[in-house]
Short mmCIF file of C-alpha atoms in Angstrom, two decimals:
data_model
loop_
_atom_site.label_atom_id
_atom_site.label_comp_id
_atom_site.label_asym_id
_atom_site.label_seq_id
_atom_site.Cartn_x
_atom_site.Cartn_y
_atom_site.Cartn_z
CA MET A 1 -33.14 -63.06 146.13
CA GLU A 2 -36.90 -62.51 145.85
CA LEU A 3 -39.54 -65.20 146.08
CA TYR A 4 -42.97 -64.36 144.72
CA LEU A 5 -45.33 -66.47 146.81
CA ASP A 6 -48.84 -67.05 148.03
CA LEU A 7 -48.80 -69.64 150.79
CA VAL A 8 -52.28 -70.80 149.82
CA SER A 9 -50.44 -72.48 146.92
CA GLN A 10 -48.73 -75.80 147.54
CA PRO A 11 -45.64 -75.25 145.37
CA CYS A 12 -45.14 -71.89 147.11
CA ARG A 13 -45.11 -73.67 150.44
CA SER A 14 -42.47 -76.18 149.40
CA VAL A 15 -40.15 -73.39 148.20
CA PHE A 16 -40.83 -71.28 151.32
CA LEU A 17 -40.25 -74.23 153.67
CA PHE A 18 -37.04 -75.26 151.95
CA ALA A 19 -35.47 -71.79 151.90
CA LYS A 20 -36.37 -71.24 155.55
CA ALA A 21 -35.35 -74.73 156.71
CA VAL A 22 -31.86 -74.48 155.17
CA GLY A 23 -31.40 -70.81 156.01
CA ILE A 24 -31.35 -69.23 152.53
CA PRO A 25 -32.20 -65.53 152.90
CA PHE A 26 -34.93 -64.12 150.66
CA GLN A 27 -37.42 -61.30 150.31
CA PHE A 28 -41.03 -62.54 150.50
CA LYS A 29 -43.08 -60.85 147.76
CA ARG A 30 -46.72 -61.66 148.30
CA VAL A 31 -48.89 -62.33 145.24
CA GLU A 32 -52.44 -62.80 146.50
CA LEU A 33 -54.06 -65.28 144.12
CA ALA A 34 -57.58 -64.89 145.46
CA ALA A 35 -57.34 -61.17 144.73
CA GLY A 36 -56.11 -61.90 141.20
CA GLN A 37 -52.72 -60.24 141.74
CA GLN A 38 -51.05 -62.71 139.38
CA TYR A 39 -52.86 -60.85 136.59
CA SER A 40 -51.44 -57.45 137.48
CA GLU A 41 -49.25 -55.60 135.00
CA ASP A 42 -46.31 -55.61 137.43
CA PHE A 43 -46.42 -59.33 137.97
CA GLY A 44 -46.73 -59.90 134.23
CA LYS A 45 -43.31 -58.29 133.88
CA VAL A 46 -41.90 -60.78 136.36
CA SER A 47 -43.46 -63.85 134.76
CA VAL A 48 -45.52 -64.13 131.59
CA ILE A 49 -46.90 -67.48 132.75
CA ARG A 50 -48.56 -65.65 135.66
CA LYS A 51 -48.22 -68.44 138.18
CA VAL A 52 -46.51 -68.75 141.53
CA PRO A 53 -43.93 -69.41 142.85
CA VAL A 54 -41.41 -67.31 140.96
CA MET A 55 -37.81 -66.76 142.02
CA LYS A 56 -35.82 -63.68 141.07
CA ASP A 57 -32.12 -64.01 141.91
CA GLY A 58 -30.48 -60.82 140.74
CA SER A 59 -31.67 -60.58 137.16
CA PHE A 60 -32.29 -64.31 136.81
CA VAL A 61 -35.99 -65.19 136.89
CA LEU A 62 -37.11 -68.79 137.36
CA THR A 63 -40.58 -70.36 137.52
CA GLU A 64 -41.67 -73.89 138.52
CA SER A 65 -41.18 -74.90 142.15
CA VAL A 66 -39.27 -78.08 141.31
CA ALA A 67 -36.79 -76.11 139.18
CA ILE A 68 -36.48 -73.45 141.90
CA LEU A 69 -35.76 -76.11 144.54
CA GLN A 70 -33.15 -77.77 142.31
CA TYR A 71 -31.56 -74.37 141.60
CA LEU A 72 -31.35 -73.47 145.31
CA VAL A 73 -29.79 -76.83 146.15
CA GLN A 74 -27.20 -76.48 143.39
CA LYS A 75 -26.39 -72.85 144.13
CA HIS A 76 -26.04 -73.38 147.87
CA ARG A 77 -24.46 -76.81 147.59
CA SER A 78 -21.79 -76.08 150.15
CA SER A 79 -24.32 -75.25 152.87
CA VAL A 80 -27.29 -77.48 151.97
CA ALA A 81 -27.07 -80.99 153.44
CA ASP A 82 -26.74 -83.79 150.88
CA HIS A 83 -29.92 -85.62 151.90
CA TRP A 84 -32.17 -82.95 150.39
CA TYR A 85 -31.10 -83.94 146.85
CA PRO A 86 -28.42 -86.62 147.20
CA ALA A 87 -25.37 -86.79 144.99
CA ASP A 88 -25.75 -90.59 144.99
CA LEU A 89 -27.05 -91.67 141.57
CA GLN A 90 -29.82 -94.02 142.68
CA GLN A 91 -31.00 -91.92 145.59
CA ARG A 92 -31.20 -88.83 143.43
CA ALA A 93 -33.11 -90.86 140.84
CA ARG A 94 -35.67 -91.76 143.52
CA VAL A 95 -36.18 -88.09 144.34
CA ASN A 96 -36.48 -87.23 140.64
CA GLU A 97 -38.93 -90.07 140.13
CA TYR A 98 -41.22 -88.69 142.81
CA LEU A 99 -40.85 -85.06 141.71
CA SER A 100 -41.82 -86.09 138.17
CA TRP A 101 -44.73 -88.40 139.07
CA GLN A 102 -46.39 -85.99 141.46
CA HIS A 103 -47.31 -83.28 138.89
CA MET A 104 -50.10 -85.29 137.28
CA ASN A 105 -50.99 -87.34 140.30
CA LEU A 106 -50.99 -86.15 143.89
CA ARG A 107 -50.68 -82.51 142.87
CA THR A 108 -53.47 -82.61 140.31
CA HIS A 109 -55.86 -84.63 142.45
CA GLY A 110 -55.17 -82.83 145.73
CA SER A 111 -55.68 -79.50 143.98
CA LYS A 112 -58.91 -80.62 142.35
CA VAL A 113 -60.43 -81.76 145.64
CA PHE A 114 -59.42 -78.48 147.25
CA LEU A 115 -60.76 -76.34 144.40
CA LEU A 116 -64.05 -78.23 144.23
CA ARG A 117 -64.66 -77.80 147.93
CA ALA A 118 -63.36 -74.27 148.36
CA MET A 119 -64.29 -72.66 145.03
CA PHE A 120 -67.02 -74.56 143.19
CA PRO A 121 -70.00 -73.01 144.99
CA LEU A 122 -68.59 -69.53 144.50
CA ILE A 123 -67.70 -69.96 140.84
CA MET A 124 -70.60 -72.10 139.68
CA GLY A 125 -73.25 -70.78 142.05
CA SER A 126 -74.32 -74.21 143.29
CA GLU A 127 -73.13 -77.06 145.49
CA VAL A 128 -70.63 -79.54 144.07
CA PRO A 129 -72.48 -82.45 142.47
CA LYS A 130 -71.84 -85.59 144.49
CA ASP A 131 -70.62 -87.65 141.55
CA LYS A 132 -68.02 -85.02 140.70
CA MET A 133 -66.75 -84.88 144.24
CA ASP A 134 -66.71 -88.67 144.51
CA ALA A 135 -64.70 -88.98 141.28
CA ALA A 136 -62.15 -86.43 142.52
CA LEU A 137 -61.89 -88.17 145.89
CA GLU A 138 -61.37 -91.52 144.18
CA ASP A 139 -58.45 -90.09 142.19
CA LEU A 140 -56.93 -88.57 145.33
CA THR A 141 -57.29 -91.88 147.14
CA GLN A 142 -55.44 -93.68 144.35
CA SER A 143 -52.60 -91.15 144.48
CA LEU A 144 -52.33 -91.47 148.26
CA ASP A 145 -52.34 -95.27 147.93
CA LEU A 146 -49.44 -95.09 145.45
CA LEU A 147 -47.57 -92.66 147.68
CA GLU A 148 -47.80 -95.17 150.51
CA GLU A 149 -47.28 -98.38 148.52
CA LYS A 150 -44.73 -97.39 145.94
CA PHE A 151 -42.91 -94.31 147.21
CA LEU A 152 -42.86 -94.66 150.99
CA GLN A 153 -43.28 -98.39 151.50
CA ASN A 154 -41.83 -99.17 154.93
CA LYS A 155 -39.17 -96.49 154.92
CA PRO A 156 -39.14 -93.46 157.21
CA PHE A 157 -38.91 -91.12 154.20
CA ILE A 158 -39.28 -91.51 150.45
CA ILE A 159 -35.60 -92.14 149.74
CA GLY A 160 -34.95 -94.02 152.96
CA ASP A 161 -33.60 -92.75 156.24
CA LYS A 162 -33.49 -89.09 155.48
CA LEU A 163 -35.83 -86.30 154.46
CA SER A 164 -35.48 -85.05 150.85
CA LEU A 165 -37.16 -82.64 148.43
CA ALA A 166 -39.56 -85.49 147.60
CA ASP A 167 -41.09 -85.57 151.09
CA LEU A 168 -41.34 -81.79 151.17
CA VAL A 169 -43.14 -81.57 147.84
CA ALA A 170 -45.42 -84.46 148.87
CA VAL A 171 -46.46 -83.13 152.25
CA VAL A 172 -47.52 -79.69 151.06
CA GLU A 173 -49.79 -81.28 148.45
CA ILE A 174 -51.54 -83.52 151.00
CA MET A 175 -52.12 -80.51 153.25
CA GLN A 176 -54.16 -78.81 150.53
CA PRO A 177 -57.38 -80.80 150.90
CA VAL A 178 -56.86 -80.69 154.68
CA GLY A 179 -57.12 -76.92 154.37
CA CYS A 180 -60.69 -77.20 153.11
CA GLY A 181 -61.75 -79.60 155.84
CA LEU A 182 -60.99 -82.90 154.19
CA ASP A 183 -58.58 -84.87 156.36
CA ALA A 184 -56.67 -86.75 153.67
CA PHE A 185 -54.65 -88.42 156.41
CA GLU A 186 -57.67 -89.95 158.13
CA GLY A 187 -57.28 -93.66 158.65
CA ARG A 188 -53.80 -93.65 157.12
CA VAL A 189 -51.59 -94.54 160.05
CA LYS A 190 -48.44 -94.88 157.96
CA LEU A 191 -48.96 -91.53 156.28
CA ILE A 192 -49.66 -89.77 159.58
CA ALA A 193 -46.45 -91.17 161.07
CA TRP A 194 -44.53 -89.98 157.98
CA ARG A 195 -46.10 -86.53 158.18
CA GLU A 196 -45.07 -86.21 161.82
CA ARG A 197 -41.49 -87.19 160.94
CA VAL A 198 -41.42 -84.61 158.14
CA LYS A 199 -42.83 -81.94 160.44
CA LYS A 200 -40.23 -82.74 163.08
CA GLU A 201 -37.35 -82.52 160.56
CA LEU A 202 -38.59 -79.20 159.16
CA GLY A 203 -39.51 -77.80 162.54
CA GLU A 204 -43.10 -77.76 163.73
CA LYS A 205 -43.25 -74.02 164.12
CA LEU A 206 -42.04 -73.46 160.56
CA PHE A 207 -44.42 -76.09 159.19
CA ASP A 208 -47.38 -74.49 160.96
CA GLU A 209 -46.31 -71.02 159.84
CA ALA A 210 -46.22 -72.16 156.21
CA HIS A 211 -49.68 -73.72 156.51
CA GLU A 212 -51.40 -70.90 158.34
CA SER A 213 -52.99 -69.45 155.18
CA ILE A 214 -54.36 -72.70 153.88
CA MET A 215 -55.80 -73.70 157.22
CA ALA A 216 -57.70 -70.38 157.33
CA VAL A 217 -59.05 -70.75 153.84
CA SER A 218 -62.67 -70.22 154.81
CA SER A 219 -62.07 -66.51 154.18
CA LEU A 220 -61.12 -67.24 150.56
CA PRO A 221 -64.61 -66.78 149.09
CA GLN A 222 -64.87 -63.27 150.53
CA THR A 223 -61.54 -62.23 149.01
CA MET A 224 -62.58 -63.78 145.72
CA GLN A 225 -65.87 -61.89 145.72
CA SER A 226 -64.04 -58.57 145.80
CA ASN A 227 -61.57 -59.76 143.20
CA THR A 228 -61.86 -57.52 140.16
CA GLN A 229 -60.38 -60.31 138.12
CA LEU A 230 -63.09 -62.74 139.15
CA ALA A 231 -64.85 -62.38 135.83
CA MET A 232 -61.67 -63.52 134.08
CA LEU A 233 -61.11 -66.39 136.49
CA ILE A 234 -64.62 -67.82 136.20
CA PRO A 235 -64.29 -69.33 132.71
CA LYS A 236 -60.93 -70.88 133.67
CA PHE A 237 -62.48 -72.57 136.68
CA GLN A 238 -65.59 -73.57 134.78
CA LYS A 239 -63.38 -75.44 132.33
CA LEU A 240 -61.68 -77.23 135.18
CA PHE A 241 -64.94 -78.10 136.87
CA LYS A 242 -66.71 -79.48 133.78
CA MET B 1 -29.88 -102.64 131.44
CA GLU B 2 -33.47 -102.97 130.25
CA LEU B 3 -35.75 -100.23 128.97
CA TYR B 4 -39.44 -101.05 128.94
CA LEU B 5 -40.91 -99.08 126.07
CA ASP B 6 -43.74 -98.59 123.63
CA LEU B 7 -42.82 -96.00 121.01
CA PHE B 8 -46.48 -94.94 120.73
CA SER B 9 -45.77 -93.15 123.99
CA GLN B 10 -44.00 -89.81 124.00
CA PRO B 11 -41.88 -90.29 127.13
CA CYS B 12 -40.74 -93.65 125.73
CA ARG B 13 -39.52 -91.92 122.60
CA SER B 14 -37.44 -89.37 124.47
CA VAL B 15 -35.74 -92.11 126.49
CA TYR B 16 -35.24 -94.30 123.38
CA ILE B 17 -33.74 -91.43 121.37
CA PHE B 18 -31.46 -90.35 124.23
CA ALA B 19 -30.13 -93.83 124.92
CA SER B 20 -29.67 -94.61 121.20
CA LYS B 21 -28.04 -91.29 120.37
CA ASN B 22 -25.54 -91.69 123.20
CA ASN B 23 -24.79 -95.33 122.40
CA ILE B 24 -26.00 -96.45 125.79
CA PRO B 25 -26.35 -100.23 125.68
CA PHE B 26 -29.83 -101.45 126.56
CA GLU B 27 -32.27 -104.24 125.91
CA PHE B 28 -35.50 -102.97 124.34
CA LYS B 29 -38.39 -104.63 126.18
CA LYS B 30 -41.56 -103.93 124.30
CA VAL B 31 -44.69 -103.41 126.39
CA SER B 32 -47.74 -102.92 124.20
CA LEU B 33 -49.98 -100.25 125.67
CA MET B 34 -52.77 -100.89 123.19
CA GLU B 35 -52.92 -104.45 124.42
CA GLY B 36 -52.82 -103.46 128.07
CA GLU B 37 -49.52 -105.23 128.74
CA GLN B 38 -48.65 -102.65 131.38
CA TYR B 39 -51.23 -104.37 133.59
CA GLY B 40 -49.51 -107.74 133.43
CA GLU B 41 -48.14 -109.37 136.59
CA GLU B 42 -44.52 -109.32 135.38
CA PHE B 43 -44.53 -105.66 134.54
CA GLY B 44 -46.08 -104.85 137.90
CA LYS B 45 -42.87 -106.07 139.52
CA ILE B 46 -40.84 -103.65 137.42
CA ASN B 47 -43.13 -100.67 137.91
CA LEU B 48 -46.02 -100.56 140.36
CA ILE B 49 -47.25 -97.35 138.75
CA ARG B 50 -47.84 -99.45 135.58
CA LYS B 51 -46.73 -96.83 133.15
CA LEU B 52 -44.02 -96.50 130.55
CA PRO B 53 -41.15 -95.97 130.24
CA ALA B 54 -39.48 -98.02 132.96
CA LEU B 55 -35.84 -98.87 133.49
CA ARG B 56 -34.24 -101.89 135.13
CA ASP B 57 -30.52 -101.63 135.81
CA GLY B 58 -29.50 -104.73 137.75
CA ASP B 59 -31.74 -104.64 140.82
CA PHE B 60 -32.59 -101.01 140.40
CA CYS B 61 -35.97 -100.21 138.85
CA LEU B 62 -36.95 -96.68 137.91
CA ALA B 63 -40.10 -95.09 136.49
CA GLU B 64 -40.72 -91.59 135.02
CA SER B 65 -38.95 -90.56 131.82
CA ILE B 66 -37.51 -87.39 133.35
CA ALA B 67 -35.92 -89.37 136.18
CA ILE B 68 -34.67 -91.99 133.71
CA LEU B 69 -33.14 -89.37 131.39
CA LEU B 70 -31.33 -87.68 134.29
CA TYR B 71 -30.13 -91.05 135.59
CA LEU B 72 -28.77 -92.08 132.19
CA ALA B 73 -27.11 -88.69 131.62
CA GLU B 74 -25.31 -88.93 134.94
CA LYS B 75 -24.46 -92.63 134.86
CA PHE B 76 -23.11 -92.65 131.32
CA LYS B 77 -21.54 -89.19 131.54
CA THR B 78 -23.20 -87.98 128.34
CA PRO B 79 -21.95 -84.73 126.74
CA ASP B 80 -22.53 -81.70 128.96
CA PHE B 81 -24.97 -79.95 126.62
CA TRP B 82 -27.71 -82.52 127.28
CA TYR B 83 -27.97 -81.42 130.94
CA PRO B 84 -25.34 -78.73 131.51
CA ALA B 85 -23.53 -78.39 134.79
CA ASP B 86 -23.94 -74.60 134.46
CA LEU B 87 -26.39 -73.39 137.14
CA TYR B 88 -28.49 -71.16 134.88
CA GLN B 89 -28.66 -73.41 131.84
CA ARG B 90 -29.57 -76.37 134.01
CA ALA B 91 -32.28 -74.30 135.72
CA CYS B 92 -33.81 -73.37 132.34
CA ILE B 93 -33.94 -77.01 131.38
CA ASN B 94 -35.42 -78.04 134.75
CA GLU B 95 -38.00 -75.29 134.38
CA TYR B 96 -39.09 -76.71 131.04
CA LEU B 97 -39.06 -80.32 132.23
CA SER B 98 -41.33 -79.34 135.15
CA TRP B 99 -43.72 -77.08 133.23
CA GLN B 100 -44.33 -79.53 130.42
CA HIS B 101 -46.11 -82.24 132.48
CA THR B 102 -49.34 -80.30 132.87
CA ALA B 103 -49.00 -78.29 129.70
CA ILE B 104 -47.79 -79.56 126.33
CA ARG B 105 -47.65 -83.18 127.53
CA LEU B 106 -51.20 -83.14 128.79
CA HIS B 107 -52.62 -81.17 125.89
CA GLY B 108 -50.79 -83.06 123.13
CA SER B 109 -51.81 -86.41 124.66
CA LYS B 110 -55.42 -85.33 124.97
CA MET B 111 -55.51 -84.27 121.33
CA PHE B 112 -54.18 -87.66 120.24
CA TRP B 113 -56.76 -89.52 122.31
CA LEU B 114 -59.69 -87.33 121.31
CA ARG B 115 -58.89 -87.26 117.60
CA LEU B 116 -57.78 -90.83 117.09
CA LEU B 117 -57.87 -93.40 119.87
CA ILE B 118 -61.22 -92.63 121.47
CA PRO B 119 -63.25 -92.58 118.25
CA LYS B 120 -61.27 -95.20 116.31
CA VAL B 121 -60.28 -97.68 119.00
CA LEU B 122 -62.83 -97.20 121.76
CA GLY B 123 -65.58 -96.44 119.28
CA VAL B 124 -66.88 -93.43 121.20
CA ASP B 125 -67.92 -90.23 119.45
CA VAL B 126 -66.13 -87.11 120.63
CA PRO B 127 -68.28 -83.97 120.80
CA GLN B 128 -66.97 -81.03 118.79
CA ASP B 129 -66.87 -78.72 121.80
CA LYS B 130 -64.45 -81.09 123.54
CA LEU B 131 -62.20 -81.10 120.47
CA ASP B 132 -62.34 -77.31 120.27
CA SER B 133 -61.50 -76.93 123.94
CA ALA B 134 -58.59 -79.37 123.65
CA LEU B 135 -57.26 -77.53 120.61
CA GLU B 136 -57.46 -74.24 122.47
CA ASP B 137 -55.39 -75.69 125.31
CA LEU B 138 -52.85 -77.18 122.92
CA ASN B 139 -52.49 -73.89 121.07
CA GLY B 140 -51.93 -72.14 124.39
CA SER B 141 -49.13 -74.53 125.29
CA LEU B 142 -47.51 -74.28 121.86
CA LYS B 143 -47.62 -70.50 122.15
CA LEU B 144 -45.80 -70.63 125.49
CA LEU B 145 -43.29 -73.11 124.11
CA GLU B 146 -42.47 -70.68 121.30
CA GLU B 147 -42.65 -67.42 123.22
CA LYS B 148 -41.30 -68.30 126.62
CA PHE B 149 -39.10 -71.35 126.20
CA ILE B 150 -37.62 -71.16 122.71
CA GLN B 151 -37.92 -67.41 122.06
CA ASP B 152 -35.27 -66.39 119.51
CA LYS B 153 -32.74 -69.00 120.54
CA PRO B 154 -31.80 -72.04 118.47
CA PHE B 155 -32.78 -74.36 121.34
CA ILE B 156 -34.52 -74.03 124.71
CA ALA B 157 -31.31 -73.73 126.76
CA GLY B 158 -29.49 -71.66 124.14
CA ASP B 159 -27.07 -72.71 121.45
CA ASN B 160 -27.22 -76.45 121.95
CA ILE B 161 -29.88 -79.14 122.08
CA SER B 162 -30.66 -80.44 125.56
CA LEU B 163 -33.05 -82.81 127.34
CA ALA B 164 -35.61 -80.00 127.25
CA ASP B 165 -35.79 -79.98 123.44
CA LEU B 166 -35.87 -83.77 123.33
CA VAL B 167 -38.75 -83.98 125.79
CA ALA B 168 -40.51 -81.15 123.96
CA ILE B 169 -40.22 -82.53 120.45
CA VAL B 170 -41.70 -85.94 121.24
CA GLU B 171 -44.71 -84.27 122.84
CA VAL B 172 -45.23 -81.83 119.97
CA MET B 173 -45.16 -84.80 117.56
CA GLN B 174 -47.97 -86.64 119.35
CA PRO B 175 -50.91 -84.70 117.90
CA VAL B 176 -49.24 -84.99 114.48
CA GLY B 177 -49.78 -88.74 114.81
CA SER B 178 -53.51 -88.08 114.90
CA GLY B 179 -53.40 -86.06 111.71
CA LEU B 180 -53.11 -82.58 113.22
CA ASP B 181 -50.16 -80.70 111.72
CA VAL B 182 -49.18 -78.45 114.60
CA PHE B 183 -46.26 -77.07 112.62
CA GLU B 184 -48.51 -75.56 109.95
CA GLY B 185 -48.53 -71.80 110.30
CA ARG B 186 -45.78 -71.94 112.89
CA PRO B 187 -42.52 -71.16 111.06
CA LYS B 188 -40.55 -70.62 114.27
CA LEU B 189 -41.63 -73.98 115.69
CA SER B 190 -40.92 -75.69 112.36
CA ALA B 191 -37.42 -74.21 112.23
CA TRP B 192 -36.79 -75.40 115.80
CA ARG B 193 -38.06 -78.87 114.91
CA ASP B 194 -35.67 -78.99 111.94
CA ARG B 195 -32.74 -78.05 114.16
CA VAL B 196 -33.72 -80.67 116.72
CA GLN B 197 -34.00 -83.32 114.01
CA VAL B 198 -30.52 -82.48 112.71
CA ALA B 199 -29.06 -82.57 116.22
CA ILE B 200 -30.66 -85.96 116.95
CA GLY B 201 -30.09 -87.32 113.47
CA LYS B 202 -32.98 -87.67 111.04
CA GLU B 203 -32.66 -91.45 110.82
CA LEU B 204 -33.00 -91.93 114.57
CA PHE B 205 -35.79 -89.36 114.77
CA ASP B 206 -37.77 -91.08 112.03
CA ASP B 207 -37.11 -94.50 113.50
CA ALA B 208 -38.47 -93.38 116.88
CA HIS B 209 -41.57 -91.82 115.31
CA GLN B 210 -42.43 -94.56 112.84
CA SER B 211 -45.12 -96.20 115.04
CA LEU B 212 -46.72 -92.90 115.90
CA LEU B 213 -46.82 -91.61 112.34
CA GLY B 214 -48.40 -94.85 111.16
CA ALA B 215 -51.01 -94.71 113.93
CA GLN B 216 -53.92 -93.46 111.84
CA GLU B 217 -53.58 -96.53 109.67
CA SER B 218 -52.52 -99.07 112.29
CA VAL B 219 -55.49 -98.38 114.58
CA THR B 220 -57.87 -99.50 111.86
CA LEU B 221 -56.13 -102.88 111.80
CA MET B 222 -55.98 -103.22 115.57
CA ASP B 223 -57.86 -105.72 117.68
CA THR B 224 -59.75 -103.07 119.59
CA SER B 225 -61.37 -105.49 122.01
CA LYS B 226 -58.19 -105.50 124.08
CA MET B 227 -58.54 -101.79 124.83
CA GLN B 228 -62.17 -101.93 125.94
CA PHE B 229 -61.38 -102.60 129.58
CA LEU B 230 -59.54 -99.27 129.63
CA LYS B 231 -62.59 -97.42 128.38
CA PRO B 232 -64.04 -96.12 131.68
CA LYS B 233 -60.63 -94.92 132.82
CA ILE B 234 -59.89 -93.15 129.53
CA LEU B 235 -63.29 -91.54 129.28
CA LYS B 236 -62.99 -90.27 132.84
CA LEU B 237 -59.60 -88.82 132.08
CA PHE B 238 -60.26 -87.17 128.74
CA MET B 239 -63.99 -86.66 128.44
#
């Protein structure tokens, strides 16, 4: 099985962490986003959507991290512990509820904060306007509030006593703004305690390994500068930043 | 079991159609989005996220249409084709259900708001460049729906309708409610829509889409003052 990944990307991290944590062997195929490799001809043959992660299992190609995670759980059912994606109807529904909600909430807002801080000056040639940054931070705050108040509440993990795909997908998204110097966990005692539990379950070494790229993201602008695809990327980012 | 719904909303329609088609008994609890009923105290107890649809099954409350559809399919053991047990077919459906959130769902919704609700209900003019940009995004998503997800197959997962087609069709219909015929000039998409309608049953399909398709007229009769408190939030989101 091949996994096309760039660990700067949150959904790539969740897939990477899961496969490693449960011991599913795979070949790591790096697609460097900052260098525009997702626009290469070769990668276009793998996935026309030109996003990461992508899984290639034999001749079967699958995009979308949530779908990839669900596929891996189902395929390796006999060796993957139940808690990741429980067979129990209501528990599974809780995982699905989180995995669905997060796309347009924590994922969107965490990404936006990260992109504004890490990419705006490079793409737009000026500092991020304060009101834009404040609006993005407000949205992120609301998502983090909902994560704490609705999804976690007073439980150790999202579905209760055990770690699941929901916690994995959540934690990698919160780490994104952290990577550009914004400690999204600051002042959130409950969330910090949850993060530490998740880290412990996954293995600290593995967690840190997965987050190495994002924590060293200060080198991103230099890679972007030499990116021959930068001209193509600029309008896409400009649209996002408007 | 209670389903909290407003058929103006796409994810409410997919849940409504699925439950109705499979004869799943439920009490239809109407929550009027245009009147801000999702912000009421009672509804907050059902769903803290304050969105629709929501399900209450005994003590168990669930939000998110995708989660609700999967829950209903499993609990009521609906026919396999809706969410096949087959690894590859299921993966194709999951891929669509994941992709659509930030693609067709987002772009179809935006079109509906920009063309109809923002000008007609909130009374705010929408600049042409915003409409053009939204249309460009929508066209991009529709192109991917046709070329990557449907391709030359009858339905997204192959020979049979599934949750993917159901979730797709309600989203593709949303801009239609604002007077934009997305099927025009798209024979492949139109043919797929026809197949989906037959598989669901035209009567049920039309029943589910009645509110939406009457939207252009019904918004002119609406008490728009109730929506005004939503204005800053909506403008931030779409403009």
